[in-house]
PDB file of C-alpha atoms and ligand atoms in Angstrom:
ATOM      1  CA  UNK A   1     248.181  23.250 185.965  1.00  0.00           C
ATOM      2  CA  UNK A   2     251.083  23.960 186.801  1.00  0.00           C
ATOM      3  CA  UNK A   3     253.006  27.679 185.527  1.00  0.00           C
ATOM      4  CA  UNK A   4     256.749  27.192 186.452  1.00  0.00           C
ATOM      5  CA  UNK A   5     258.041  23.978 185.469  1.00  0.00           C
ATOM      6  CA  UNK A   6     261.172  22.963 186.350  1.00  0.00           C
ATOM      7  CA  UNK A   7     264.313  21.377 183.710  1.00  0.00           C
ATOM      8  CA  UNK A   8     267.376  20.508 184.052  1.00  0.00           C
ATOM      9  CA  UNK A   9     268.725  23.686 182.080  1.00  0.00           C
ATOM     10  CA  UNK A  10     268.178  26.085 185.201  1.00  0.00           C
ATOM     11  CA  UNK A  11     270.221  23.882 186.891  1.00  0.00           C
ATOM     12  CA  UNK A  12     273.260  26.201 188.514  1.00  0.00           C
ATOM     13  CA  UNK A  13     275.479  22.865 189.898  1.00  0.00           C
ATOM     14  CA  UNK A  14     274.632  22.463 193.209  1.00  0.00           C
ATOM     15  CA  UNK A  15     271.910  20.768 194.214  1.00  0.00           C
ATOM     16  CA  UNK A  16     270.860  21.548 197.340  1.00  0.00           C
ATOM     17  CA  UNK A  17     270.138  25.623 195.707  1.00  0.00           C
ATOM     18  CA  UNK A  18     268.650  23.835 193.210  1.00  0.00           C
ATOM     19  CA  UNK A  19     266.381  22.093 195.634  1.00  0.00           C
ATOM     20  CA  UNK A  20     265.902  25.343 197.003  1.00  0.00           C
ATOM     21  CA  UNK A  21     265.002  26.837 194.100  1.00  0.00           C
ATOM     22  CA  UNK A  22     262.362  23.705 192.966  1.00  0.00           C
ATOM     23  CA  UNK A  23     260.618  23.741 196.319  1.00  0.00           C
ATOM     24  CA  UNK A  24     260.362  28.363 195.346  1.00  0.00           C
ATOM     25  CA  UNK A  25     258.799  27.270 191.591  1.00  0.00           C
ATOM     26  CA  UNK A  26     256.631  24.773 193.829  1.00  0.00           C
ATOM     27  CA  UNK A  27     255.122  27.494 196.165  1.00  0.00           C
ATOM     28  CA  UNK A  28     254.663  29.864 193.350  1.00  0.00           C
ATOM     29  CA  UNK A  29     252.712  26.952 191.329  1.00  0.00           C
ATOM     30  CA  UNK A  30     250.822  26.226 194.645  1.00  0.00           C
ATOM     31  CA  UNK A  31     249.757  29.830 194.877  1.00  0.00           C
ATOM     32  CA  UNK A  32     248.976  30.038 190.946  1.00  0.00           C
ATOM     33  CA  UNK A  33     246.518  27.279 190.935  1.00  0.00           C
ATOM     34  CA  UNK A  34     244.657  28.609 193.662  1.00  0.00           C
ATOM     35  CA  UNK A  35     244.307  32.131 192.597  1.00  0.00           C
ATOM     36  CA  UNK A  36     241.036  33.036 191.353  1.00  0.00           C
ATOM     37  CA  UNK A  37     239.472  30.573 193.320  1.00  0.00           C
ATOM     38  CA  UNK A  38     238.421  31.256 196.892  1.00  0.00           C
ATOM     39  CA  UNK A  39     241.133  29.092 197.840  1.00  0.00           C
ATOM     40  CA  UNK A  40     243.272  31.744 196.531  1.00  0.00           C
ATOM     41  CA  UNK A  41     242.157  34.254 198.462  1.00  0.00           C
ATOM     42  CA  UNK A  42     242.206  32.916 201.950  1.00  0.00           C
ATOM     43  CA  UNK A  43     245.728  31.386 201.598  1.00  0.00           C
ATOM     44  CA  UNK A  44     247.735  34.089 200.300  1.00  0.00           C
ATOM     45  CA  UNK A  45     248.658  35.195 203.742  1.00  0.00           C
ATOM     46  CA  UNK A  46     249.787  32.395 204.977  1.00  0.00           C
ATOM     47  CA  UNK A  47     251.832  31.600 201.468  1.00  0.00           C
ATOM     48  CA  UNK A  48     253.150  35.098 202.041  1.00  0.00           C
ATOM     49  CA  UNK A  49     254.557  34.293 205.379  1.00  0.00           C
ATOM     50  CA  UNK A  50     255.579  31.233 204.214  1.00  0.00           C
ATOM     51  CA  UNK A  51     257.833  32.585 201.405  1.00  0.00           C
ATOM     52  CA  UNK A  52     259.245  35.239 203.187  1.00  0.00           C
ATOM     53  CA  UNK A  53     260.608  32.519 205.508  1.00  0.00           C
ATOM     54  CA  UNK A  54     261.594  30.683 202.918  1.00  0.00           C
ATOM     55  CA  UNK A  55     262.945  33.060 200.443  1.00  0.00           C
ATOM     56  CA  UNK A  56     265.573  34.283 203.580  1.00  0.00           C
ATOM     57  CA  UNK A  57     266.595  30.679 204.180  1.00  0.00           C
ATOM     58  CA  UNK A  58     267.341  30.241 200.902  1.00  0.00           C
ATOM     59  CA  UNK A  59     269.312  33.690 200.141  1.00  0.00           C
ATOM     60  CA  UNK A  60     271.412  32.915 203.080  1.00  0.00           C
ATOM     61  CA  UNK A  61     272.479  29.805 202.183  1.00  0.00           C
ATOM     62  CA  UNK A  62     272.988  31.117 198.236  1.00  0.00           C
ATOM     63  CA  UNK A  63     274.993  34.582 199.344  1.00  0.00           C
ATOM     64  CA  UNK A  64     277.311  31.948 201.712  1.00  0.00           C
ATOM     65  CA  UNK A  65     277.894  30.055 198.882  1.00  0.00           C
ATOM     66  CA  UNK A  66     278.826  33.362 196.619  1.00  0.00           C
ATOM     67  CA  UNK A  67     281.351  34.315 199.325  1.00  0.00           C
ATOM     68  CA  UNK A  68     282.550  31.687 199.822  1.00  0.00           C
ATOM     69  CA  UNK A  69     283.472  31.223 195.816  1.00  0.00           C
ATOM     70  CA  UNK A  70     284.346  34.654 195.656  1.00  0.00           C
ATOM     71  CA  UNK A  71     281.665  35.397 192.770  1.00  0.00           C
ATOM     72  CA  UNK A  72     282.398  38.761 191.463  1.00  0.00           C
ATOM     73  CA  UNK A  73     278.993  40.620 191.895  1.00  0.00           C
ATOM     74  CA  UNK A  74     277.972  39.253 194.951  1.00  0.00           C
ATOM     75  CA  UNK A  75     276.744  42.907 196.554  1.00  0.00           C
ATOM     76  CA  UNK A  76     274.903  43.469 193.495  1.00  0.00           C
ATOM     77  CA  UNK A  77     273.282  39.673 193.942  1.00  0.00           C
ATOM     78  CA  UNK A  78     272.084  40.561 197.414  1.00  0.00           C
ATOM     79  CA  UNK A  79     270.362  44.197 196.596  1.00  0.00           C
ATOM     80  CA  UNK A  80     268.614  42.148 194.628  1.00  0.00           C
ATOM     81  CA  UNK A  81     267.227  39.519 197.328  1.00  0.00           C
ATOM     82  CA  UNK A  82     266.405  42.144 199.721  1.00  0.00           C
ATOM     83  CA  UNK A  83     264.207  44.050 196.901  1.00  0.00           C
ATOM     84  CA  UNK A  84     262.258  40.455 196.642  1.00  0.00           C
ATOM     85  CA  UNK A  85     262.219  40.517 200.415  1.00  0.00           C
ATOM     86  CA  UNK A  86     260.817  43.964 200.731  1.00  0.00           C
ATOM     87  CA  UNK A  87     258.310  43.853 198.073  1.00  0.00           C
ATOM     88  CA  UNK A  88     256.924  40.874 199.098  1.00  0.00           C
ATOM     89  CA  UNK A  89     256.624  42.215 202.601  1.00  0.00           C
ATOM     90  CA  UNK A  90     254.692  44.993 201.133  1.00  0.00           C
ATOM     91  CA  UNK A  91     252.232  42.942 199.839  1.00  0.00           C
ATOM     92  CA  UNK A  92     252.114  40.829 202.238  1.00  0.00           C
ATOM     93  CA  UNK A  93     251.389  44.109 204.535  1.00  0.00           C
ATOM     94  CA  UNK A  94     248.530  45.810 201.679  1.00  0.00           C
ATOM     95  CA  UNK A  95     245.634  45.445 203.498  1.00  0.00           C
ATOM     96  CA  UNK A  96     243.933  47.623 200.861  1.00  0.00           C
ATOM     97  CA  UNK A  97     243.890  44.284 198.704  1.00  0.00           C
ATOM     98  CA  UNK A  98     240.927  42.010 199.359  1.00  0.00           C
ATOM     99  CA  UNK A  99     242.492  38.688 200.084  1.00  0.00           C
ATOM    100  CA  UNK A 100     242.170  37.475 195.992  1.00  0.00           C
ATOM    101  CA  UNK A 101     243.414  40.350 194.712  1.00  0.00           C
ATOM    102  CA  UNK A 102     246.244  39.850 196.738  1.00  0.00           C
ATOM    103  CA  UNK A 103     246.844  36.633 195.533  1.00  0.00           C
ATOM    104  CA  UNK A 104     246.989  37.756 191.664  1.00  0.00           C
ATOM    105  CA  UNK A 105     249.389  40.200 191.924  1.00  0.00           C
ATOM    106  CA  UNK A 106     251.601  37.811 194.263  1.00  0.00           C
ATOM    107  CA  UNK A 107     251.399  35.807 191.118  1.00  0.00           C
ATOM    108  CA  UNK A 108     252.116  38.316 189.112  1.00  0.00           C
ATOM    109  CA  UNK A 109     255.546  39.591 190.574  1.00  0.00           C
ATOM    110  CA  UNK A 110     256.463  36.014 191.787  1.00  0.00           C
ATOM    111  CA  UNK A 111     256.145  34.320 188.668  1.00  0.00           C
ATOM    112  CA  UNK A 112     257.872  37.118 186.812  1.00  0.00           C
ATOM    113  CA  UNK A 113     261.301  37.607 189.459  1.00  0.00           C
ATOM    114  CA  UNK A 114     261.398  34.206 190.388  1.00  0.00           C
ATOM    115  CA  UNK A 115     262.271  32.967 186.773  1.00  0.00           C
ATOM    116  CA  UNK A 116     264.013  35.639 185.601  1.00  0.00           C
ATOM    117  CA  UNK A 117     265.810  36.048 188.707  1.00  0.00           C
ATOM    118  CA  UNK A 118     266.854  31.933 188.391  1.00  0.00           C
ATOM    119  CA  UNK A 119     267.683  32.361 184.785  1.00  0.00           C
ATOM    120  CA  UNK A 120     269.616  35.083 184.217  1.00  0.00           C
ATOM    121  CA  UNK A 121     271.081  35.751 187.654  1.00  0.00           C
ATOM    122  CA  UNK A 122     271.706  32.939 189.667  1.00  0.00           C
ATOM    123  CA  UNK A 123     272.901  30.987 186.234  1.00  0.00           C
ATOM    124  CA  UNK A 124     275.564  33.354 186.525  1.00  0.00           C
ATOM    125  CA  UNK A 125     277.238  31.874 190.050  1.00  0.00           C
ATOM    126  CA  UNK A 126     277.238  28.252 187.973  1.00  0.00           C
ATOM    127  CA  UNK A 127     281.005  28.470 186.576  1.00  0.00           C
ATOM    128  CA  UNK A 128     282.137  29.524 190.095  1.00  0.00           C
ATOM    129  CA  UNK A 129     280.998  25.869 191.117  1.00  0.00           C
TER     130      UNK A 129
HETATM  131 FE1  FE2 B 201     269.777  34.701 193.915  1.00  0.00          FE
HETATM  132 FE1  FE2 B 202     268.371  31.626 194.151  1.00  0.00          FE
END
């Protein structure tokens, strides 16, 4: 089952962020359903790796966009990304973790930044569309 659903209400007015952002909830669900079985476990790296490519892809392409709008707190915007960036490339470096351990606590900070982070920050960039 899936933890992040999409609606229309986290919509920011462009569609292909908003496509970016869908295809983030869907790797975060992906990674959810998995964790706690062995599943879980023995694809968190690779998920890892995978969202760190695709997290950068997509703040590129959403700072551009900022610039190019001239939203106001654009610096501010992009502190933010690169804390995602490096904390997920600290747990995607803890090799203390055993592989499902890992995966939970990916969960846990994913689920938490990616929604909040949708909701209440990038919502913000919508009235410069
Ligand atoms: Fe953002
Ligand atoms: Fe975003």
């Amino acid at each position: 089952m899936s933890l992040l659903t999409w609606v229309d209400a986290y919509s920011i007015g462009n569609e292909e962020i908003d496509g970016h952002h869908k295809k983030l909830f869907d790797m975060f669900n992906i990674l959810y359903e998995s964790s706690g079985t062995t599943a879980g476990g023995s694809i968190v790296y690779s998920m890892l790796d995978e969202l760190l490519y695709y997290a950068d892809y997509h703040f590129k392409a959403e700072e551009q966009l900022m610039i190019e709008h001239n939203y106001v707190d654009t610096d501010m915007h992009m502190i933010r990304h690169s804390y995602f960036i490096d904390t997920v490339m600290g747990l995607r470096r803890s090799e203390g973790l055993g592989g499902d351990e890992l995966a939970k606590e990916t969960v846990k900070f994913l689920g938490n930044w990616l929604l909040l982070h949708v909701t209440k920050e990038d919502s913000k960039i919508a009235i410069y569309f």
